[in-house]
XYZ file of C-alpha atoms in Angstrom:
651
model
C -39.537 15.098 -0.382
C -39.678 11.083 -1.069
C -39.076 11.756 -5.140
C -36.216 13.552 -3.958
C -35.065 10.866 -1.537
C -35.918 7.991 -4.387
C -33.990 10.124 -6.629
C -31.053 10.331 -4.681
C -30.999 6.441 -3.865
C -31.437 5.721 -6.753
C -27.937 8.181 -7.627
C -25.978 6.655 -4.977
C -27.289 3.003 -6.280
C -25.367 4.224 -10.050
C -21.965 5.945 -8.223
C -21.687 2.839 -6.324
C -21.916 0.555 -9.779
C -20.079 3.001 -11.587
C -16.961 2.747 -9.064
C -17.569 -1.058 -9.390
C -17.105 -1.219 -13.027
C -14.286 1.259 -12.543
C -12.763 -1.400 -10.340
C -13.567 -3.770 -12.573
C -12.727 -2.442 -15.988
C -8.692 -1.764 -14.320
C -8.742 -5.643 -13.376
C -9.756 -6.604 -17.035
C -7.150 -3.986 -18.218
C -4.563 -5.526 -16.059
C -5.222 -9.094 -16.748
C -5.359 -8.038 -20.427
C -1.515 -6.291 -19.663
C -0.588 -9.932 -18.376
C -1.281 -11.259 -21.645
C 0.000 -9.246 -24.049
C 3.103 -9.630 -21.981
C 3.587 -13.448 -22.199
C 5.657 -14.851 -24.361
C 6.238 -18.380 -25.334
C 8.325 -19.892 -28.189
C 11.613 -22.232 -29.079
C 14.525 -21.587 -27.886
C 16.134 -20.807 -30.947
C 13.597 -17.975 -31.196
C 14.509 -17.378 -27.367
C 18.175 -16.706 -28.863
C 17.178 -13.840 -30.879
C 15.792 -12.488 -28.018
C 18.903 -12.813 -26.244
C 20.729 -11.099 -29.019
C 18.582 -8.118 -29.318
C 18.398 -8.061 -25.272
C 21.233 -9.527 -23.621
C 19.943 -8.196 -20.321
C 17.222 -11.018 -20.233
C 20.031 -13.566 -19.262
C 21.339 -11.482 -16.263
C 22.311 -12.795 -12.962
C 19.818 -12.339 -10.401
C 22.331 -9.866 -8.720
C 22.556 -7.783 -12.000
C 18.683 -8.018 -12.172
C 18.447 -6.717 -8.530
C 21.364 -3.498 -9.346
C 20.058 -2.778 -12.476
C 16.115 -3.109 -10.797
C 17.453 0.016 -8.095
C 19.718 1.579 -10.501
C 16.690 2.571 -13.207
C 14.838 4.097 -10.313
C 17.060 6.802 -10.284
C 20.269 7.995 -8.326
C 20.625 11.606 -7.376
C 23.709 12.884 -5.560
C 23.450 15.380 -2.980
C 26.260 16.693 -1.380
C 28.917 13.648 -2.790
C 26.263 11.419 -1.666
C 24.242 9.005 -3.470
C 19.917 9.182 -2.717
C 18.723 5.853 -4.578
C 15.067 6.394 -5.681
C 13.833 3.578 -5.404
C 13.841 3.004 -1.341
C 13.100 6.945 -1.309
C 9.543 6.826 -0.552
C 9.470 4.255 1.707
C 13.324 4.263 3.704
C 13.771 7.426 5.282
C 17.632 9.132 7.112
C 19.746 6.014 6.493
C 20.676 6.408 3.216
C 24.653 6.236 4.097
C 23.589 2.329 5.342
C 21.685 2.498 1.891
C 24.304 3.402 -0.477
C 26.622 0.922 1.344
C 24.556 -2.216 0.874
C 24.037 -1.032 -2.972
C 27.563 -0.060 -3.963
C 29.882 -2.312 -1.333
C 27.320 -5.528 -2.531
C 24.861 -5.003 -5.241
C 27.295 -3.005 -7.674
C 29.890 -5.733 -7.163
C 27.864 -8.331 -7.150
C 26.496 -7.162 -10.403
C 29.876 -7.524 -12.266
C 30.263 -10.905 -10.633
C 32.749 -10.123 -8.317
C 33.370 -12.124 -5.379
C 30.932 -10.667 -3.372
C 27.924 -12.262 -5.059
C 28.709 -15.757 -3.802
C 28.053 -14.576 0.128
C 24.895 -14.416 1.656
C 23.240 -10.855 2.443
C 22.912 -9.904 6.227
C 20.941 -7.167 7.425
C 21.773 -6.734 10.562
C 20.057 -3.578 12.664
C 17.817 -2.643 15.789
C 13.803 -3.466 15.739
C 11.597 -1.865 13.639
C 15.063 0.011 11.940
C 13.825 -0.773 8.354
C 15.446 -4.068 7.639
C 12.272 -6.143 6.894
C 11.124 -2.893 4.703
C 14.434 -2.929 2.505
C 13.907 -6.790 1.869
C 9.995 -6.108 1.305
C 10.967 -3.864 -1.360
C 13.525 -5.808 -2.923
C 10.304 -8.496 -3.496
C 7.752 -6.001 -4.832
C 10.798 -4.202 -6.686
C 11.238 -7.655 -8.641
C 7.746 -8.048 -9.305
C 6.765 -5.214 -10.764
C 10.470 -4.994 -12.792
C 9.757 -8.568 -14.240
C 7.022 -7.520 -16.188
C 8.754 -4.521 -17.912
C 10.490 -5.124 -21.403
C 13.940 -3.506 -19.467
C 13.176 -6.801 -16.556
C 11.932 -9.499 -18.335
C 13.054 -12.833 -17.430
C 12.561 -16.190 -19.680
C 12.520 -19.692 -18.238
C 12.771 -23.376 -19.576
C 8.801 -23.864 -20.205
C 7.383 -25.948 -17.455
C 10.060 -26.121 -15.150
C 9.637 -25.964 -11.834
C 12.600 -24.333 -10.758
C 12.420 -21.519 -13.676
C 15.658 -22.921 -15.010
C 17.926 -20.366 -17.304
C 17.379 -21.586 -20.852
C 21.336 -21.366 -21.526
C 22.057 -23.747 -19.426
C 20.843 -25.661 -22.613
C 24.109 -24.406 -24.472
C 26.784 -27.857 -23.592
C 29.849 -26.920 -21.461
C 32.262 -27.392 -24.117
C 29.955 -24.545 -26.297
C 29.885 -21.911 -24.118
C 32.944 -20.215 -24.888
C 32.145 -19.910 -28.270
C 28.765 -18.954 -26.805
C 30.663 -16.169 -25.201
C 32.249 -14.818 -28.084
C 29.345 -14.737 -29.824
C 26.536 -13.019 -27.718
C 29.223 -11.743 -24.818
C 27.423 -13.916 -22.104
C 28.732 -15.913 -19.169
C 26.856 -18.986 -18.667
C 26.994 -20.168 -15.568
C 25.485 -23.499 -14.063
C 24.334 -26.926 -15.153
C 21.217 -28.301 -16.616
C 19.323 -29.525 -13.824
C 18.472 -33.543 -13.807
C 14.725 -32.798 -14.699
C 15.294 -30.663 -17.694
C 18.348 -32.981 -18.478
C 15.814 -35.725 -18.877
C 13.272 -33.809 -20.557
C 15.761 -32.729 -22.876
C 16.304 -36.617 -24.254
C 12.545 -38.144 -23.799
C 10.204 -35.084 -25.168
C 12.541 -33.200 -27.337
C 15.364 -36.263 -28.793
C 18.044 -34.311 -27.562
C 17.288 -31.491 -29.802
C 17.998 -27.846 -27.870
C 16.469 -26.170 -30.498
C 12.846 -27.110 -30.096
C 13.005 -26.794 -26.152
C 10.139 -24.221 -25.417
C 10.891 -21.518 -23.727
C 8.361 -19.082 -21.757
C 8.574 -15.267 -20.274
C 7.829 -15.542 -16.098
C 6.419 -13.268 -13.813
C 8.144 -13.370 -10.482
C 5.405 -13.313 -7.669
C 6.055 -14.490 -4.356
C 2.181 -15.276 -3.787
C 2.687 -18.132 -6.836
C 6.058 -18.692 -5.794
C 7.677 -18.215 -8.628
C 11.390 -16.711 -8.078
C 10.568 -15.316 -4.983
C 10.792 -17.236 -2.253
C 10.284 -16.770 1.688
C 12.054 -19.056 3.804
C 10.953 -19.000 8.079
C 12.091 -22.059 10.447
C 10.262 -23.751 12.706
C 11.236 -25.793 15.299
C 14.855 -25.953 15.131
C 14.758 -29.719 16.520
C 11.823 -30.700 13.807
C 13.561 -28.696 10.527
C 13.844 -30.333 7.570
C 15.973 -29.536 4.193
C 13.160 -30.337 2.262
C 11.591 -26.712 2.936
C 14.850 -25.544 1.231
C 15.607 -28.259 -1.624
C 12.005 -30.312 -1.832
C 11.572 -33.984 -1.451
C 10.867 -37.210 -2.995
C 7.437 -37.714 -4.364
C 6.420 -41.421 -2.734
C 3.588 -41.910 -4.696
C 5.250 -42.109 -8.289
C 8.132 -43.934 -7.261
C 5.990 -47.011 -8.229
C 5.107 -45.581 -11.467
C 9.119 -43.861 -12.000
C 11.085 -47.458 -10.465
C 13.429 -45.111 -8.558
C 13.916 -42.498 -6.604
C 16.597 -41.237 -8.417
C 14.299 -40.633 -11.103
C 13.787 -36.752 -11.084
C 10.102 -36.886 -12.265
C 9.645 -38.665 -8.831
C 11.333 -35.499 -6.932
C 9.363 -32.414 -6.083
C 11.396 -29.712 -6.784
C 9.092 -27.312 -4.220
C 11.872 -26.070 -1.924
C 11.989 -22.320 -1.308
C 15.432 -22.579 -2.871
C 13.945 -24.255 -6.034
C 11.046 -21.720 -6.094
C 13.313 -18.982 -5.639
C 15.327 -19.463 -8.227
C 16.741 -16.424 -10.692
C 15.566 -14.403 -7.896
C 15.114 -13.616 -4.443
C 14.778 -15.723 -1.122
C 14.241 -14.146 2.021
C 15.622 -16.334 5.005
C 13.857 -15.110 8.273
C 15.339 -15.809 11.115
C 18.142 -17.381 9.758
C 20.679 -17.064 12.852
C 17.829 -19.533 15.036
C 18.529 -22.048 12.515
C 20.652 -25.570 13.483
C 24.240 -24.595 12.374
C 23.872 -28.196 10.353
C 20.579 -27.015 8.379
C 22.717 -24.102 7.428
C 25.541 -26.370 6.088
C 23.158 -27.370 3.038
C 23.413 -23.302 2.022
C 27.789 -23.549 1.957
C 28.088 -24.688 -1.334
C 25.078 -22.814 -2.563
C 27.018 -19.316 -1.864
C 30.390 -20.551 -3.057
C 29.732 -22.843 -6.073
C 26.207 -21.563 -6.852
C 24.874 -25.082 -6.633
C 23.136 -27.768 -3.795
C 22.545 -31.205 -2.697
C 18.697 -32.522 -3.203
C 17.600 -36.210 -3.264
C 19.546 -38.666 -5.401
C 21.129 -36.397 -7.725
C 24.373 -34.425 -8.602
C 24.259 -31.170 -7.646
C 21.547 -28.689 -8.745
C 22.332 -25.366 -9.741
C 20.783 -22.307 -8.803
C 20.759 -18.522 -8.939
C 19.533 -16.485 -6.903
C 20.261 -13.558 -3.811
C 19.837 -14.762 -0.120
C 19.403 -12.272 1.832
C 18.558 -12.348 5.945
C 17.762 -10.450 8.543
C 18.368 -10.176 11.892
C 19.444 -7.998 15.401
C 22.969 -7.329 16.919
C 22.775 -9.728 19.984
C 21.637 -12.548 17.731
C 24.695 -11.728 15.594
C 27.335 -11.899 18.222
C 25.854 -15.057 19.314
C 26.130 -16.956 15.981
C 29.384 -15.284 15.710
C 30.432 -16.282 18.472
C 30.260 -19.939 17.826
C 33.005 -22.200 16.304
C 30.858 -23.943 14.445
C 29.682 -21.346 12.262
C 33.040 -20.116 11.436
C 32.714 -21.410 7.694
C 29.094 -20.112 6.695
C 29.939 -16.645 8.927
C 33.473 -16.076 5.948
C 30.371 -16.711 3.514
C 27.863 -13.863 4.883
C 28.090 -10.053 4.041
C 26.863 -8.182 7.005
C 25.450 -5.060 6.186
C 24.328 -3.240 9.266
C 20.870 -0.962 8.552
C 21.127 1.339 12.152
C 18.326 3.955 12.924
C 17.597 7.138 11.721
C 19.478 9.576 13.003
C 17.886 13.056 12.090
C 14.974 14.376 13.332
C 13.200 15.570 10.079
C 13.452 12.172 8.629
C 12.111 10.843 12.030
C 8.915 12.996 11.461
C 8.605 11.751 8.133
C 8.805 8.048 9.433
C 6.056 9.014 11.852
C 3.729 10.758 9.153
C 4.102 7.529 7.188
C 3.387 5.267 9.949
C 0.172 7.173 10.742
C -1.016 7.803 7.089
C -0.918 3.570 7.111
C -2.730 3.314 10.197
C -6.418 3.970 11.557
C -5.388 7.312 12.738
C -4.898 9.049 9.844
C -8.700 11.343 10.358
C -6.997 12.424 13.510
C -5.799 16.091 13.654
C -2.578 15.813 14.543
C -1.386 19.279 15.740
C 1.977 21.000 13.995
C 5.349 19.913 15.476
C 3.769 16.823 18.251
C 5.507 14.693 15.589
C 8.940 16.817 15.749
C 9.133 16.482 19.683
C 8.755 13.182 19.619
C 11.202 12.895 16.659
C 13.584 14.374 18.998
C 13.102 12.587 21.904
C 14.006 9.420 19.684
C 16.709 10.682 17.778
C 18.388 11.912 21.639
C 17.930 7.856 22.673
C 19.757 6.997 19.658
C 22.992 9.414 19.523
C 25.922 8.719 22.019
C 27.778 11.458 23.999
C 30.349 13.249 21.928
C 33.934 13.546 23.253
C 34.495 15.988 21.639
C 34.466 19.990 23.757
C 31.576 22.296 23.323
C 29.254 19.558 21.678
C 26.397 18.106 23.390
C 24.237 16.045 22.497
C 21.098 18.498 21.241
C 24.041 20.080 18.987
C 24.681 16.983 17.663
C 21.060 16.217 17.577
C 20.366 19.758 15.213
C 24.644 19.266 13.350
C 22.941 15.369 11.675
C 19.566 17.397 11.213
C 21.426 19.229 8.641
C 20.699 22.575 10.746
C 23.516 25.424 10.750
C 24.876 25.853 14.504
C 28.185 28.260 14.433
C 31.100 26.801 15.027
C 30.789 24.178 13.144
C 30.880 22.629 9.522
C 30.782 19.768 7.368
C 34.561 18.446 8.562
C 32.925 18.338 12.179
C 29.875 17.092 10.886
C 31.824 14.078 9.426
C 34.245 13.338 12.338
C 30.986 13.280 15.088
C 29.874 10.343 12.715
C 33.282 8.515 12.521
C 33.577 8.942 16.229
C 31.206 6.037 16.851
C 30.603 3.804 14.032
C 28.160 2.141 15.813
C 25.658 4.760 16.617
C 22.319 4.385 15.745
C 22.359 0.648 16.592
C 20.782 1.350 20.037
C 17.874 3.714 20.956
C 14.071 3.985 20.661
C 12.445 2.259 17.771
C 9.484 3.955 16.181
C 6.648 1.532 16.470
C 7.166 2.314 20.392
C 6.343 5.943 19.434
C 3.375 5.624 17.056
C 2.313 3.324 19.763
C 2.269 5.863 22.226
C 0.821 8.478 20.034
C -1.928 5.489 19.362
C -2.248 5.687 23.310
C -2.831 9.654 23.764
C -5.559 9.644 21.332
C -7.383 6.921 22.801
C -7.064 8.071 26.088
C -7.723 11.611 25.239
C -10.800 11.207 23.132
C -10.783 13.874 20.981
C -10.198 14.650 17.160
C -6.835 16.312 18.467
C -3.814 15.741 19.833
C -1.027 18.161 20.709
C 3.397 18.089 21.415
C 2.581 18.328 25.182
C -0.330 15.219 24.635
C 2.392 13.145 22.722
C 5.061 14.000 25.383
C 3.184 12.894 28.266
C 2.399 9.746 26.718
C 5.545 8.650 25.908
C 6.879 9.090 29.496
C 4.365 7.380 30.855
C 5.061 4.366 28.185
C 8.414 4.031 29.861
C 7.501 1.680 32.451
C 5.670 -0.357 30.332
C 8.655 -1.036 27.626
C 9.861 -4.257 28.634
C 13.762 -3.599 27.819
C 13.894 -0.732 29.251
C 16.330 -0.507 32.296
C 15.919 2.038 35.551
C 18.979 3.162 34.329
C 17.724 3.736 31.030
C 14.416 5.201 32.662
C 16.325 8.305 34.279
C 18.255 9.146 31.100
C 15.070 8.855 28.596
C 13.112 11.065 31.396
C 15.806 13.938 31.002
C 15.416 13.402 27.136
C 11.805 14.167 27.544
C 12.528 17.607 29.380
C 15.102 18.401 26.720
C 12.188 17.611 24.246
C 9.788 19.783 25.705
C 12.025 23.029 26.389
C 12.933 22.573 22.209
C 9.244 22.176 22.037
C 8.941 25.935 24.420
C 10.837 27.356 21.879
C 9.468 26.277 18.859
C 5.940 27.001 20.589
C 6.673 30.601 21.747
C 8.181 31.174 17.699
C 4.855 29.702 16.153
C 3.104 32.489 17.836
C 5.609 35.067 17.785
C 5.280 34.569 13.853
C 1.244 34.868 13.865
C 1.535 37.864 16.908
C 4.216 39.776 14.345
C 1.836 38.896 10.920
C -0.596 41.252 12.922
C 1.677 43.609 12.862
C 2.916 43.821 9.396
C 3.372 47.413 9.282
C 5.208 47.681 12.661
C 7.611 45.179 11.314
C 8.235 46.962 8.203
C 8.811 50.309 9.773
C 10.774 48.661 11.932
C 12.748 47.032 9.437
C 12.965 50.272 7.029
C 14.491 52.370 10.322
C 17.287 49.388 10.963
C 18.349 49.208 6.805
C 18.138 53.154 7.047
C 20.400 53.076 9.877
C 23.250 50.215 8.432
C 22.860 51.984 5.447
C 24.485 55.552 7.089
C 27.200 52.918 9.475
C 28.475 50.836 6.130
C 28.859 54.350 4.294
C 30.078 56.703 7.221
C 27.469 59.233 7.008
C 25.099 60.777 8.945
C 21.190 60.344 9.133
C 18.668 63.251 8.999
C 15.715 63.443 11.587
C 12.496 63.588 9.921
C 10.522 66.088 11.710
C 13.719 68.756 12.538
C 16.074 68.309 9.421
C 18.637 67.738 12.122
C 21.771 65.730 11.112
C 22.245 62.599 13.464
C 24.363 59.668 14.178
C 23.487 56.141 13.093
C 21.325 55.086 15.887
C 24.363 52.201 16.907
C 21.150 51.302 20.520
C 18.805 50.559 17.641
C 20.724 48.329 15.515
C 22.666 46.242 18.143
C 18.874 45.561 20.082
C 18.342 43.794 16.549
C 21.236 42.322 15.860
C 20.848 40.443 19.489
C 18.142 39.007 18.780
C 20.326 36.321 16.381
C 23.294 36.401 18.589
C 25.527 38.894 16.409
C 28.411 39.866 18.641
C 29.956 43.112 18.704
C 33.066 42.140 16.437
C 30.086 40.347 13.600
C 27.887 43.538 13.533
C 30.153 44.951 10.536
C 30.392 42.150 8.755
C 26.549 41.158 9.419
C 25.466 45.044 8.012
C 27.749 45.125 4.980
C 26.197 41.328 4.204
C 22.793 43.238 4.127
C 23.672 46.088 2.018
C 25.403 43.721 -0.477
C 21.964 41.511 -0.340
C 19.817 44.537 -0.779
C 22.110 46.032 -3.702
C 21.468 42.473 -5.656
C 17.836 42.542 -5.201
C 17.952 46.002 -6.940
C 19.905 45.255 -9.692
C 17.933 42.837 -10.084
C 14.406 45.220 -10.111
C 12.945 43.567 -6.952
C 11.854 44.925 -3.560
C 13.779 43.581 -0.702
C 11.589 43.288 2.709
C 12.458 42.324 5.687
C 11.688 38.137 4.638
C 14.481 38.153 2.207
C 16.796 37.646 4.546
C 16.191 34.997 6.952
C 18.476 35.985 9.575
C 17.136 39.629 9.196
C 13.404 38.451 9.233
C 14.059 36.027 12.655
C 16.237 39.168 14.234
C 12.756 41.294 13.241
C 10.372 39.063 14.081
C 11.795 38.892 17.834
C 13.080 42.447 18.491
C 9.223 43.190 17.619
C 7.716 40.166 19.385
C 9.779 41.351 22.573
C 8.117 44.655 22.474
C 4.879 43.141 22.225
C 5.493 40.448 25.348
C 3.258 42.221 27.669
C 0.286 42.232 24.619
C 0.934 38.770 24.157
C 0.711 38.235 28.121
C -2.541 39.747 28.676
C -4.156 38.332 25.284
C -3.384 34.851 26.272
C -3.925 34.325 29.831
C -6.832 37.010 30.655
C -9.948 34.782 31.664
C -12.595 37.728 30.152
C -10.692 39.647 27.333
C -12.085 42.722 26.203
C -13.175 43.196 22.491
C -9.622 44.786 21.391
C -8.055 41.828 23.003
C -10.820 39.335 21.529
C -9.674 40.797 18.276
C -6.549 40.736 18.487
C -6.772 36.871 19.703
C -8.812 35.850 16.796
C -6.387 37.191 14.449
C -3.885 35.529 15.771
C -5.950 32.277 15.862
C -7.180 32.976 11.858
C -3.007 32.976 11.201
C -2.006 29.709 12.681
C -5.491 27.783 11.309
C -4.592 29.309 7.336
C -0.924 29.379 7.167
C 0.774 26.970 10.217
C -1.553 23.592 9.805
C -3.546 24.203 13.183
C -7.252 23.937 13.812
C -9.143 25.733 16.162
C -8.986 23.502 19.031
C -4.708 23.033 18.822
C -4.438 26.778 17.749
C -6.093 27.394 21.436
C -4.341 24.906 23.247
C -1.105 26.527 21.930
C -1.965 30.458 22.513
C -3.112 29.126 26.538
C 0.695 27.597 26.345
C 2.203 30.293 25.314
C 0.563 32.883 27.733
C 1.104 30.249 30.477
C 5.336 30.126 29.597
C 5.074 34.180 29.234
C 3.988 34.617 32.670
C 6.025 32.109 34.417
């Protein structure tokens, strides 16, 4: 026994080191990828470069469409899904393909769009900060990719375009040449640099490939205020270097300037301005001519060019208030506001959720099928605003933006419920409020489980603790709840209706074979014969329409509906396949409850007896085996949900 326990130290002691060099040998291989990737040479060798890959000089709009638009687009429906925010932006791609195509595209072709700043503007927690947090890592990784790479004047601190090398009165016939715009001047460093290390010759100035990184500051840059009485421009344009002034004679030297603003760091990229609304209108001045002429003011010196996307953040009532201020009249005509509202369908919701909790500490916990949907639609109900127009509330509004058929209704609706308020999904529940009260029901409840009914509960009793939430407010998110948990009753009595009718596969295909049988003689006028006397009989009109019911066929659809299943079944056979009674879904639902009506009273007594009796016990653990394998439950949820179902049965 102690060999066998040296033995297997000993094992763990070489997976351990084994996972270590793993680690180890994929940081060597990276920091090997870093190398081969560099690049430094003259900038006449940086010009055939340029004229093999023109996209190296880009703008750092272009750089930004091009980034998104290599991810892939797909369009669905005549809309555009943009890859690249698709794993981590979920239900707002309309606010998606607006910022891309009404700013980035434009922006791109140097329109006049790319001399405003961007403003996302949007509700907490809506996916603003997430959009800009992708832009960053977006520009990161595409930097270092032959279709991204980026070249800069070597050792510059500002990353400076090498063509702003190329003399004013050259750059047309620069243009003709290579079919580039150069924008911008030399900046007063490189200007200098240009006459004391290299005599003036272009040529020879050495050029380098950079890596944009916002940990090394290098054309990504992150700009947050402090105290709006203490700011100072420096954090944007850097400041004069006291100690070499001696050594320089001036401070209108530029080697005595340290060009370590976020605006110089961020340069041929990407600056994210937090907070940027809780700025001093006069700190915000310095940006005016920075969005119009593409240049700014720094220390002693004419005007520094730079190029690079500003984009903020920020929430509706900050908005208005900036807005609503003379002063800001001039840098307000210089912003594009882009507003990023909530999610507005359920599914996506649940997907927001799943991601939330897959990057949290609760991702062991067993989370029990459809807790996530419930709460998904208790938010999405916060978020939508009373239609005006008749017959729609708002849970068939709620299931119309979920993409779900309700009849009645189509696309054209679909489209004119989300013209109807253009501001919807501004307002509403925000999700970290919901993971936070899931967070709350498994901590209180202490188990490995939580169910709809656990996550439910917790969220109403969250309400008095959510600090903007008014009484008002209180009462209508209460009645949200209830409307949760009846769509929750339904969904709950289905799950088990499904597993209850999976035990009784053969009674739903005899039951299924009887009904086709019976459409069958309708559709072609004829008459059925009984089984057991031979006896000619009419199509059994009780047994169909106690199907048909079930799905809400009326008496003027049941044609229509039975001639739709002949024509399905006559396709299935030419093509050599069986049709049962899950081919159709309509058919299968209308089967599945016709049969799970019949069997109410089984389902009754198998779910709420207190000692069931071995047929019962059975029959129970069958229908426990089918929602563990097939519906995502585990024993303990798959229980809670039978004693829930029996309990709703017998009310």
């Amino acid at each position: 026994m102690l060999m066998l326990f040296f033995a297997y130290s000993i094992r763990h002691h070489e997976l351990r080191w084994e996972r270590r060099m793993d680690i180890l040998q994929k940081v060597k291989q990276f920091r090997e990828e870093e190398e081969r990737l560099k690049w430094k040479g003259t900038f006449r060798e940086y010009l055939d470069i340029v004229k093999q890959h023109p996209q190296v000089a880009q703008t750092a709009h272009s750089r930004v469409y091009r980034m998104i638009q290599q991810a892939g687009i797909t369009e669905i429906d005549g809309k555009k899904v943009y890859h690249f925010f698709g794993d981590e932006i979920f239900g707002i791609e309309d606010a998606i393909e607006r910022l891309v195509e009404e700013y980035f595209h434009p922006a791109a072709k140097r329109l006049d769009v790319r001399k405003r700043i961007l403003l996302l503007m949007g509700p907490v927690s809506g996916g603003k900060s997430t959009i800009v947090t992708m832009l960053k890592r977006g520009l990161e990784h595409y930097s270092r990719t032959d279709e991204g790479a980026i070249y800069a004047i070597k050792g510059c601190p500002m990353h400076e375009d090498p063509l702003h090398l190329i003399p004013h009165h050259l750059r047309d016939d620069f243009y003709k040449e290579y079919g580039i715009r150069i924008e911008g001047s030399l900046s007063p460093l490189n200007m200098m640099r240009l006459e004391k290390e290299y005599n003036g010759r272009i040529e020879d100035v050495m050029v380098e490939r950079i890596f944009f990184s916002e940990d090394k500051r290098t054309g990504i840059g992150t700009f947050s205020p402090s105290d709006p009485k203490s700011q100072d421009i420096a954090d944007l344009t850097g400041s004069i270097d006291f100690s070499t002034i001696a050594e320089y004679g001036s401070e209108s030297d530029p080697r005595a300037y340290r060009f370590d603003g976020e605006l110089n760091k961020a340069n041929r990229g990407l600056m994210e301005f937090q907070e940027m609304l809780k700025c001093d209108e006069k700190f915000l001045w310095h940006l005016l001519s920075l969005t119009q002429e593409g240049n700014f003011k720094a220390g002693r010196f004419a005007l520094i060019s730079a190029n690079l996307l500003i984009v903020a953040h920020t929430n509706e009532a900050e908005y208005r208030s900036f807005i609503a201020n003379k002063k800001n009249e001039a840098l307000h005509s210089r912003m594009i506001v882009m507003p990023i509202p909530y999610n507005l369908q359920v599914s996506q919701e649940e997907r927001i959720y799943e991601k939330m909790i897959k990057e949290s500490e609760m991702a062991h916990v067993h989370i029990a099928p459809h807790a996530l949907r419930v709460a998904a639609i208790f938010t999405i109900l916060t978020r939508l605003k009373e239609s005006k127009k008749k017959g729609i509330d708002l849970v068939k509004k709620m299931r119309l933006y979920d993409g779900e058929s309700v009849e009645g209704y189509n696309q054209t609706d679909i489209d004119e419920l989300r013209q109807e308020f253009p501001d919807e999904g501004m307002s509403g529940i925000d999700p970290r409020y919901v993971i936070n009260r899931i967070s709350s029901a498994i901590i209180r409840k202490e188990v490995p489980s939580i169910n709809a009914l656990d996550v439910l509960r917790s969220l109403k009793d969250g309400l008095d603790q959510h600090p903007s939430i008014t009484k008002e407010d209180k009462e209508t998110y209460l009645n949200y709840i209830s409307i949760a948990r009846k769509e929750y009753d339904e969904i709950a009595k289905k799950e088990v209706q499904k597993a209850f009718v999976y035990s009784y596969e053969q009674s739903a295909k005899t039951l299924m074979d009887n009904y086709l049988d019976n459409v069958e003689a309708f559709c072609n006028r004829h008459k059925l014969k009984d089984p057991l006397t031979g006896e000619e009989m009419l199509p059994d009109e009780k047994l169909m329409r106690s199907i048909e019911e079930q799905i809400g066929i009326s008496e003027n659809a049941k044609r229509a509906f039975r001639e739709e299943i002949l024509i399905r079944i006559s396709a299935y056979a030419r093509k050599g396949q069986t049709f049962d009674y899950r081919s159709h879904d309509r058919l299968r639902e209308a089967i599945q409850k016709k049969l799970f009506a019949d069997l109410k009273d089984v389902v009754k007594i198998t779910t709420s007896t207190q000692t069931p009796d071995e047929q019962q016990l059975k029959k129970i653990n069958e229908v426990i085996a089918r929602l563990i394998d097939d519906y995502g439950y585990h024993s303990i949820s798959a229980n809670e949900l039978l004693r829930y179902v029996g309990s709703l049965l017998n009310r």
